[in-house]
Structure formats: C-alpha cells, structure tokens
XYZ file of C-alpha atoms in Angstrom:
484
model
C -62.291 -140.264 83.833
C -59.010 -141.784 84.735
C -56.284 -142.336 82.149
C -56.283 -140.044 79.225
C -55.411 -140.770 75.622
C -52.885 -138.841 73.744
C -55.417 -137.135 71.689
C -57.327 -136.139 74.762
C -54.292 -134.592 76.152
C -53.521 -132.707 72.850
C -57.139 -131.606 72.579
C -56.995 -130.150 76.129
C -53.762 -128.419 75.450
C -55.107 -126.874 72.216
C -58.062 -125.615 74.056
C -56.109 -123.675 76.579
C -54.914 -120.031 76.142
C -51.558 -119.618 77.988
C -49.329 -116.549 77.415
C -46.158 -118.094 75.899
C -43.323 -115.891 74.487
C -40.859 -117.420 72.306
C -38.639 -116.179 69.471
C -40.346 -112.699 69.807
C -43.819 -114.340 69.252
C -46.669 -114.721 71.684
C -48.418 -117.990 71.407
C -51.700 -118.253 73.178
C -53.767 -120.837 71.253
C -53.286 -124.287 69.765
C -50.068 -124.571 71.537
C -49.645 -128.305 70.591
C -49.554 -127.256 66.812
C -46.759 -124.707 67.252
C -43.498 -125.907 65.600
C -41.551 -125.207 68.704
C -43.759 -127.444 70.879
C -45.533 -129.774 68.571
C -42.999 -132.662 68.517
C -42.529 -132.647 72.243
C -46.246 -132.525 72.876
C -46.740 -135.605 70.596
C -44.067 -137.456 72.395
C -45.889 -136.740 75.655
C -49.137 -137.865 73.986
C -47.532 -141.273 73.245
C -46.913 -141.600 76.990
C -50.597 -141.238 77.636
C -51.424 -143.632 74.829
C -49.084 -146.297 76.409
C -51.429 -146.376 79.385
C -54.125 -147.759 76.944
C -51.771 -150.281 75.184
C -52.311 -153.757 76.484
C -48.478 -154.277 76.364
C -47.952 -151.573 78.980
C -51.358 -150.974 80.805
C -50.689 -153.388 83.628
C -47.331 -151.741 84.446
C -48.575 -148.231 83.960
C -51.860 -148.186 85.814
C -53.777 -149.255 88.841
C -57.484 -149.054 89.933
C -58.583 -145.757 91.525
C -59.720 -146.155 95.045
C -62.469 -143.673 94.694
C -63.808 -144.243 91.199
C -62.769 -147.631 90.156
C -61.269 -146.228 86.969
C -57.813 -146.988 85.754
C -55.252 -144.251 86.843
C -51.571 -143.805 86.450
C -49.475 -145.907 88.882
C -47.360 -142.953 89.852
C -50.376 -141.839 91.886
C -50.247 -145.072 93.928
C -49.702 -144.327 97.550
C -47.041 -146.788 98.740
C -47.956 -148.905 101.749
C -45.539 -151.748 101.119
C -42.211 -152.427 99.385
C -44.344 -154.149 96.693
C -46.108 -150.900 96.045
C -42.792 -149.174 95.613
C -41.724 -151.909 93.187
C -45.047 -151.274 91.388
C -44.275 -147.558 91.149
C -40.714 -148.213 89.827
C -41.940 -150.549 87.159
C -44.361 -147.872 85.925
C -41.601 -145.217 86.037
C -39.227 -147.475 84.149
C -41.636 -148.264 81.470
C -42.024 -144.544 80.480
C -38.227 -143.829 81.193
C -37.226 -146.614 78.844
C -39.508 -145.261 76.147
C -37.751 -141.865 76.280
C -34.337 -143.340 77.279
C -34.465 -141.128 80.301
C -34.527 -137.829 78.290
C -37.942 -136.725 79.381
C -37.040 -135.100 82.803
C -40.571 -133.906 83.384
C -42.643 -136.790 82.518
C -45.941 -136.673 84.550
C -44.688 -139.223 87.040
C -42.252 -136.793 88.464
C -44.732 -134.296 89.970
C -47.302 -137.056 90.498
C -44.886 -138.541 92.858
C -44.645 -135.342 94.811
C -48.357 -134.932 95.014
C -48.818 -138.342 96.117
C -46.637 -138.045 99.104
C -48.089 -134.541 99.917
C -51.565 -135.966 99.899
C -50.688 -138.071 102.956
C -48.811 -135.629 104.945
C -51.687 -134.542 107.267
C -49.464 -134.158 110.507
C -47.027 -131.892 108.549
C -49.816 -129.625 107.168
C -51.477 -129.470 110.585
C -48.534 -127.496 111.952
C -49.762 -124.633 109.867
C -53.568 -125.479 109.302
C -55.175 -128.756 108.679
C -57.007 -127.075 105.808
C -53.913 -127.118 103.731
C -53.731 -130.824 103.998
C -57.304 -131.279 103.036
C -56.864 -128.960 99.982
C -53.817 -130.761 98.718
C -55.318 -134.181 99.063
C -58.404 -133.036 97.024
C -56.006 -131.502 94.490
C -54.107 -134.915 94.362
C -57.363 -136.649 93.725
C -58.227 -134.141 90.987
C -54.895 -134.542 89.318
C -55.196 -138.378 89.619
C -58.736 -138.738 88.304
C -58.101 -136.250 85.330
C -54.546 -137.597 84.540
C -53.117 -134.232 84.494
C -49.578 -133.259 83.383
C -48.071 -130.854 85.844
C -44.755 -129.032 85.941
C -43.372 -126.819 88.697
C -41.214 -123.816 89.441
C -39.047 -123.464 92.494
C -36.438 -120.699 92.632
C -36.235 -116.951 92.299
C -34.700 -115.286 89.110
C -30.832 -115.541 89.072
C -30.117 -111.799 89.584
C -28.024 -111.425 92.666
C -27.275 -114.597 94.503
C -25.298 -112.889 97.232
C -28.557 -111.793 98.782
C -31.967 -113.468 99.356
C -35.050 -113.150 97.151
C -36.538 -110.654 99.525
C -33.577 -108.217 99.107
C -33.455 -108.292 95.261
C -34.461 -104.967 93.846
C -36.163 -104.265 97.084
C -37.955 -107.591 97.098
C -39.678 -106.749 93.662
C -38.174 -109.546 91.515
C -38.986 -112.853 93.188
C -42.616 -114.018 93.102
C -44.225 -112.969 96.229
C -47.647 -112.587 97.937
C -48.674 -108.925 97.451
C -52.132 -109.171 98.791
C -54.133 -111.581 100.973
C -57.873 -111.621 100.492
C -60.707 -113.627 102.031
C -61.043 -115.728 98.911
C -57.318 -116.144 98.072
C -54.024 -114.375 97.380
C -52.422 -112.104 94.778
C -49.047 -112.977 93.407
C -46.479 -110.712 91.689
C -42.907 -111.322 90.480
C -41.090 -114.114 88.681
C -39.910 -117.670 89.186
C -37.501 -120.061 87.499
C -37.406 -122.621 85.803
C -40.565 -124.170 84.489
C -39.599 -127.025 82.278
C -42.302 -128.094 79.758
C -44.547 -125.291 81.036
C -45.983 -124.514 77.604
C -47.281 -128.085 77.148
C -48.431 -128.729 80.689
C -51.907 -128.713 82.140
C -50.967 -127.215 85.434
C -48.113 -125.319 87.047
C -47.230 -126.247 90.629
C -45.524 -123.266 92.534
C -43.849 -125.121 95.282
C -41.671 -123.698 98.028
C -38.055 -122.941 97.600
C -36.171 -124.621 100.537
C -33.602 -121.865 100.849
C -35.630 -119.398 102.869
C -34.027 -117.938 105.865
C -37.006 -118.151 107.977
C -37.323 -114.456 108.886
C -40.255 -112.371 108.908
C -39.108 -110.805 105.562
C -39.438 -114.210 103.968
C -43.207 -114.698 104.785
C -44.355 -113.243 101.426
C -42.095 -115.747 99.524
C -43.348 -118.661 101.570
C -46.254 -120.557 99.824
C -47.355 -123.544 97.821
C -50.059 -123.350 95.205
C -51.269 -124.684 91.889
C -52.704 -122.943 88.822
C -54.048 -123.967 85.482
C -51.405 -123.174 82.770
C -53.525 -120.461 81.232
C -54.370 -118.507 84.423
C -54.702 -114.762 83.692
C -51.788 -112.684 84.451
C -49.336 -115.515 84.115
C -46.606 -115.430 81.390
C -43.914 -117.754 80.230
C -40.701 -116.476 78.762
C -39.113 -119.432 76.875
C -35.408 -119.761 75.905
C -34.531 -120.380 72.367
C -35.369 -123.837 71.226
C -32.620 -126.377 70.788
C -34.590 -128.206 68.144
C -33.497 -126.902 64.803
C -36.424 -128.307 62.820
C -34.733 -131.460 61.536
C -36.167 -134.815 60.954
C -35.822 -137.722 63.423
C -33.006 -138.903 61.274
C -31.011 -135.630 61.577
C -31.951 -134.710 65.212
C -33.137 -138.016 66.663
C -33.222 -136.711 70.316
C -34.055 -132.974 70.004
C -36.929 -133.774 67.496
C -38.585 -135.845 70.107
C -37.402 -134.886 73.650
C -36.654 -131.123 73.558
C -38.333 -129.985 76.695
C -38.808 -126.263 76.724
C -37.617 -124.216 79.898
C -39.273 -121.066 80.797
C -39.248 -118.261 83.353
C -42.691 -117.754 84.825
C -43.861 -114.077 85.383
C -46.783 -113.403 87.576
C -48.551 -110.155 87.212
C -51.469 -109.669 89.646
C -52.272 -113.352 89.526
C -55.124 -114.473 91.586
C -54.826 -117.918 93.468
C -58.134 -118.979 95.064
C -58.126 -120.471 98.411
C -58.843 -124.046 97.371
C -55.609 -124.006 95.367
C -53.349 -122.710 98.249
C -51.453 -125.471 100.061
C -49.161 -123.446 102.409
C -48.872 -119.745 103.172
C -46.593 -117.593 105.244
C -44.535 -120.303 107.022
C -40.923 -120.127 105.881
C -40.015 -122.907 108.416
C -42.489 -125.373 106.924
C -41.487 -124.447 103.324
C -37.871 -125.256 104.108
C -39.006 -128.681 105.329
C -41.492 -129.201 102.684
C -39.864 -132.093 100.725
C -38.116 -133.727 103.807
C -40.918 -133.975 106.140
C -43.677 -134.930 103.785
C -41.897 -137.618 101.869
C -42.216 -135.805 98.640
C -38.320 -135.522 98.284
C -38.133 -139.333 98.723
C -40.768 -140.244 96.127
C -39.554 -137.779 93.574
C -36.070 -138.840 93.998
C -37.077 -142.433 93.537
C -38.634 -141.394 90.228
C -35.542 -139.526 89.226
C -33.114 -142.390 89.996
C -35.224 -144.802 88.156
C -35.292 -142.465 85.252
C -31.489 -141.898 85.189
C -30.828 -145.679 85.213
C -32.622 -145.601 81.793
C -30.516 -142.846 80.597
C -27.284 -144.544 81.730
C -28.369 -147.577 79.911
C -28.968 -145.558 76.856
C -25.324 -144.283 76.746
C -24.011 -147.749 77.457
C -25.958 -149.038 74.476
C -24.932 -146.157 72.303
C -21.205 -146.356 73.102
C -21.295 -150.114 72.550
C -23.011 -149.749 69.138
C -20.509 -147.142 68.171
C -17.519 -149.216 69.234
C -18.758 -152.252 67.398
C -19.734 -150.488 64.166
C -16.220 -149.026 63.582
C -14.234 -151.912 65.062
C -12.685 -150.319 68.193
C -14.472 -152.471 70.753
C -11.376 -154.740 71.251
C -9.080 -151.826 72.305
C -8.452 -151.771 75.982
C -8.805 -148.004 76.396
C -12.236 -148.324 74.795
C -13.057 -151.297 77.024
C -12.137 -149.191 80.056
C -14.719 -146.625 79.124
C -17.298 -149.348 78.483
C -16.636 -150.776 81.773
C -17.123 -147.279 83.411
C -20.603 -147.178 81.763
C -21.433 -150.741 82.842
C -20.530 -149.848 86.410
C -22.731 -146.697 86.329
C -25.678 -148.647 85.164
C -25.205 -151.324 87.786
C -24.492 -148.842 90.574
C -27.793 -146.933 89.623
C -29.796 -150.177 89.716
C -28.280 -151.253 93.006
C -28.993 -147.818 94.602
C -32.712 -147.899 93.671
C -33.105 -151.422 94.782
C -31.275 -150.827 98.038
C -33.426 -147.805 98.692
C -36.565 -149.972 98.360
C -35.141 -152.919 100.239
C -34.588 -150.714 103.183
C -37.680 -148.770 102.970
C -39.542 -147.937 106.091
C -43.117 -146.650 106.977
C -43.333 -143.105 108.052
C -45.630 -141.730 110.786
C -48.419 -141.519 108.256
C -48.058 -145.214 107.321
C -46.434 -144.576 103.985
C -43.748 -146.751 102.758
C -40.840 -144.442 101.744
C -37.457 -145.582 100.165
C -34.454 -145.072 102.277
C -33.688 -141.482 102.020
C -29.866 -141.603 102.777
C -29.475 -144.138 99.807
C -31.547 -141.872 97.384
C -29.525 -138.830 98.694
C -26.294 -140.523 97.744
C -27.673 -141.352 94.334
C -28.731 -137.749 93.602
C -25.363 -136.527 94.685
C -23.533 -139.186 92.594
C -25.390 -139.131 89.303
C -24.995 -135.460 88.205
C -21.234 -135.818 88.269
C -20.829 -139.211 86.566
C -23.467 -138.179 83.876
C -21.034 -135.521 82.697
C -18.798 -138.231 81.405
C -21.361 -139.837 79.077
C -21.218 -137.247 76.270
C -17.407 -137.205 76.690
C -17.203 -141.029 76.133
C -19.458 -140.677 73.010
C -17.240 -137.950 71.653
C -14.053 -139.972 72.260
C -15.498 -143.002 70.506
C -16.909 -141.158 67.556
C -14.117 -138.549 67.111
C -14.096 -137.125 63.595
C -16.944 -139.263 62.661
C -19.211 -136.672 64.297
C -18.066 -134.173 61.703
C -18.491 -136.545 58.681
C -22.238 -136.488 58.657
C -24.298 -135.656 55.646
C -27.921 -135.074 56.316
C -30.970 -137.225 55.455
C -31.558 -135.234 52.233
C -27.971 -136.164 51.083
C -28.547 -139.784 51.963
C -31.487 -139.833 49.715
C -29.950 -137.854 46.819
C -27.412 -138.669 44.107
C -24.767 -138.579 46.846
C -26.018 -141.905 48.125
C -23.427 -143.905 46.194
C -20.704 -141.960 47.712
C -22.107 -142.376 51.241
C -22.479 -146.095 50.690
C -18.913 -146.472 49.591
C -16.937 -144.027 51.727
C -19.084 -143.774 54.946
C -19.703 -147.454 55.489
C -18.726 -148.992 58.901
C -17.371 -152.392 59.769
C -20.799 -153.724 60.673
C -23.113 -151.029 58.986
C -23.868 -149.607 55.546
C -23.052 -145.972 54.908
C -26.711 -144.861 55.452
C -26.913 -146.874 58.559
C -23.639 -145.476 59.996
C -24.734 -141.939 59.219
C -27.949 -142.421 61.290
C -25.998 -144.010 64.199
C -23.620 -141.324 64.262
C -26.457 -138.576 63.994
C -27.693 -140.106 67.283
C -24.201 -139.845 68.756
C -23.952 -136.184 67.691
C -27.342 -135.358 69.287
C -26.208 -137.153 72.437
C -22.761 -135.611 72.768
C -22.178 -132.223 70.880
C -25.475 -130.806 69.888
C -27.153 -127.879 71.746
C -29.643 -130.397 72.974
C -26.905 -132.520 74.613
C -25.351 -129.477 76.202
C -28.623 -128.546 77.746
C -29.090 -132.269 78.933
C -25.593 -132.097 80.750
C -26.448 -128.847 82.421
C -29.952 -129.964 83.251
C -28.672 -133.203 85.065
C -25.805 -131.378 86.764
C -28.143 -128.872 88.504
C -31.265 -130.993 88.576
C -31.511 -130.934 92.401
C -29.581 -127.708 92.767
C -26.107 -126.619 93.455
C -23.852 -129.807 93.889
C -21.706 -128.110 96.473
C -24.795 -127.143 98.570
C -26.269 -130.556 98.009
C -23.051 -132.275 99.208
C -23.192 -130.084 102.337
C -26.765 -131.117 102.916
C -25.780 -134.916 102.605
C -22.995 -134.434 105.093
C -25.274 -132.669 107.584
C -28.118 -135.084 107.407
C -26.189 -138.344 107.316
C -25.669 -140.162 110.565
C -21.997 -140.729 110.710
C -21.799 -141.396 114.377
C -21.915 -145.239 114.036
C -18.840 -145.004 111.707
C -17.136 -142.588 114.078
C -17.849 -144.892 116.994
C -16.114 -147.761 115.315
C -13.039 -145.738 114.931
C -13.048 -144.693 118.663
C -13.593 -148.332 119.705
C -10.754 -149.563 117.443
C -8.383 -146.916 118.977
C -9.299 -148.095 122.480
C -8.543 -151.814 121.807
C -5.524 -153.175 123.508
C -5.214 -156.523 121.573
C-alpha cells in the first residue's frame, strides 16, 4: 500500500469504533466528523495528502525496501549522515506546514519505531522474539502509513511514591494476567495526545521504574489498535471554541486533543508485545535503542519551525504598527533570531557529529540533542511573552470575523487600521497573535513544550549525569599544574 491519501486516513478513522469520552458524551463512531476532532483530523489528512503532491513528494517519501512502494521518509533507517539529512528534510516539510504546532505528527512515533526495529542486541537481552516482533510491527506501520500516538506515565495522583504503591498498585496500568497467547492490562496511563484521531496506541515504557520486583507488572511495551475492546479515552475539554480560521487561526487547525487512557481487562496478543517484565530494560528503552536520539532529532527539527513562526509573527506585528525601530523591540527580535539560529545550529551539529551505533545505524550526537531538549522548553516560554509585549492592548481590540463583514466594517477600516495594514488585515494578524499568546490554545502549547520530555529539573540532572565532563575538568587540573 505505502503512503495513504488524506481521504484514506479519514475513511479508516471513521470506520473505527474507539471509546472516547468528551464533554460528557461517548463518541464511538465517525470520530473524524465530530466537531471536537473534525478540524484537527483534516489537518492531519493534509499531511497525508502532501506525500502525493509533486511539490513535496520527493522530500517526504522514499522507496520501501520490501515492496517498492513509496513510504514516508520518517521510516528511513539512517545508515549515513545523508540519510539523517533526508529524514530532517521530510520532518521540516511537515513542521513548516504546521509551523511546529503539531507535536504528534506521524514522524514522531515513526522515528521511535524506526530505531527500535534495528535494536536486535538490546531486545536479545530479554528475548530475541521481542526484536522480531517490533521489526514486523515497524514494517506493518511503514507499509500501511499508520498514525500512532503513545502514552508513557502513570496518573498524576501521588508523586511521592511509585506507581506500584498508588492505591495499592491499582491505578497505574499494569499486567494483571499473563496467558499463553498474550497479557491482560488494567489501570490507566497519561497522556495520549491525538489519541482519538490516531490509528494505533503505542504503550511504551516509563523510564522511571525503580527496577524492583514490584515494578515488573508495570514493565512492558506493546501496541494496540485505537479501538481495542476495553480501552477508553478520557479527553480534556477542548481548547477550540468553534470559531473560524479567522477568529481561531491556530486552535481551529492544530488543537491536538490530550487524553487519559483507561484499560479494563484489555487483551494484548503476543505479536503486539515488545517487552515484558524487565524494569531494567524499560529504563534504558530510549537510550540503548537509539529511539531517544531519532525522536529528539524530530522534535528539535519541529521546534525550529515553531521558533521561526514566532520570529515571523513578532516581526509582522512590529512592522504593522511601526514599533520595529525601537531598540527595546529590536532586542526582543534579536532574541528570537538567536533562538532560531541556535536551534538550526544544534540540529546540524548533531548530524555532523553523528556516529554509527553497534547495529550500524547512524545516530545524531546525543549530547547535542540532549542540550537542545533541555534548552528549548525554557526559551519557548518567552515566545508568547514577546507577542503579548508587542501587541499590548491590541489583543483586546479585536472584533470577530462576523463584525468585519457587518455594517461595522467602516469603523474597523478607519479606527483599527495599522501602519502597513488595512483594518480587516490588522484584525486578522492580531487574531493570530491572540491565539499564539493568550488564548487557551497558547497556554496549552506553553505547558506542552515545557514538559514535553518530562520534568525539566529531572532532565537537567540526567544531562549532568550523562555528559562526559572529565575532559573539561582535566583542562582545569592541567592549567593549575602549569608553572609558566
């Protein structure tokens, strides 16, 4: 089959019967037509259609090594730096379309599966069959162009104890029965972004297991179709208020629903189980397989697109109302320029210093990517602040699209014009600024980016503990020992 069209994706989605709870309603059919999911599903459909567009096809696809069909380039196993560059170009193509606001575009989990499919030595530490299964699943996902999401962490109930200790171990998703043909899962997991509109759910390891026998039931990796019996999604309230692309230009397109996943006697067949009962291997799942490196390569590429969006938006705002000549405004613009260029430099440096791992896979330099994923969540918090500063009260003087097209248009033309824009044009630009800086959608985006890889404090500790500081320390000792 290979690459799907947007319509094929929507048809598949509408043929599934997930159990999705939102706003007190259970949605279990034609999910792509529901008003809370329709627009985002169609945005994702456009990503699939881009693969068939001659303008983007070369960047977004490559030839399947097994079928000869065109498949998405995020499934390309990198054997060279050129392959990493090919992957980045594909990721950038989708990221620039969404301006980095689609945090769960298919290339994110595709990158994880690509690395995992090659990690035979890692899986052999438990049982070679796990590696064989995930390689087959990777090929299935690649040849059917599946959209997958994932869920990683236990419910946020009592963080002072492990998941195995919360409510006697009854809260976090766990293996409650092992059978000859598979396992039974009960409990809950967070936080499955885009779950209602995905084909598959990847339930991958939490990397915070203590490695004790009590953690064994919580140590697993498996994949399930989105509408597996016994699986329920509890969605948060939508941050899209039903407005047009004029009034909610970002939320109307890119509102990615987040959901808690509840498992009630969910059966996982053996062929869908990729790890079981090994807390030690679950803790090293991302580091030892290369999945963390390829996933972060995708994320840093995406966030460059998002940084560029904010630079462009801030620049348009400043020029439109004539503040771009003020030095304090230029200082903020310079900050955004620096952020864009640092992001580009980090991704290119990670590729330039890439090395082959034991499996012959070319992985971007992890320490560089690790620095990037610690840096971006903090600097991204400044983006909406700068937009609010530039826009100021202009964010509050925003009639809606209906007003622009009413008898009020003459007033809007006269009193809401800008230095370089008509009144209606200025309203539309500032509506975008509103959705990027003070709307509920923008608040979720800030939170999402800040905690994308987990607790920033814990991440900083992991960076310190994994980074080889000895060469730097040795230079200090050598300097102190010099007599000249």
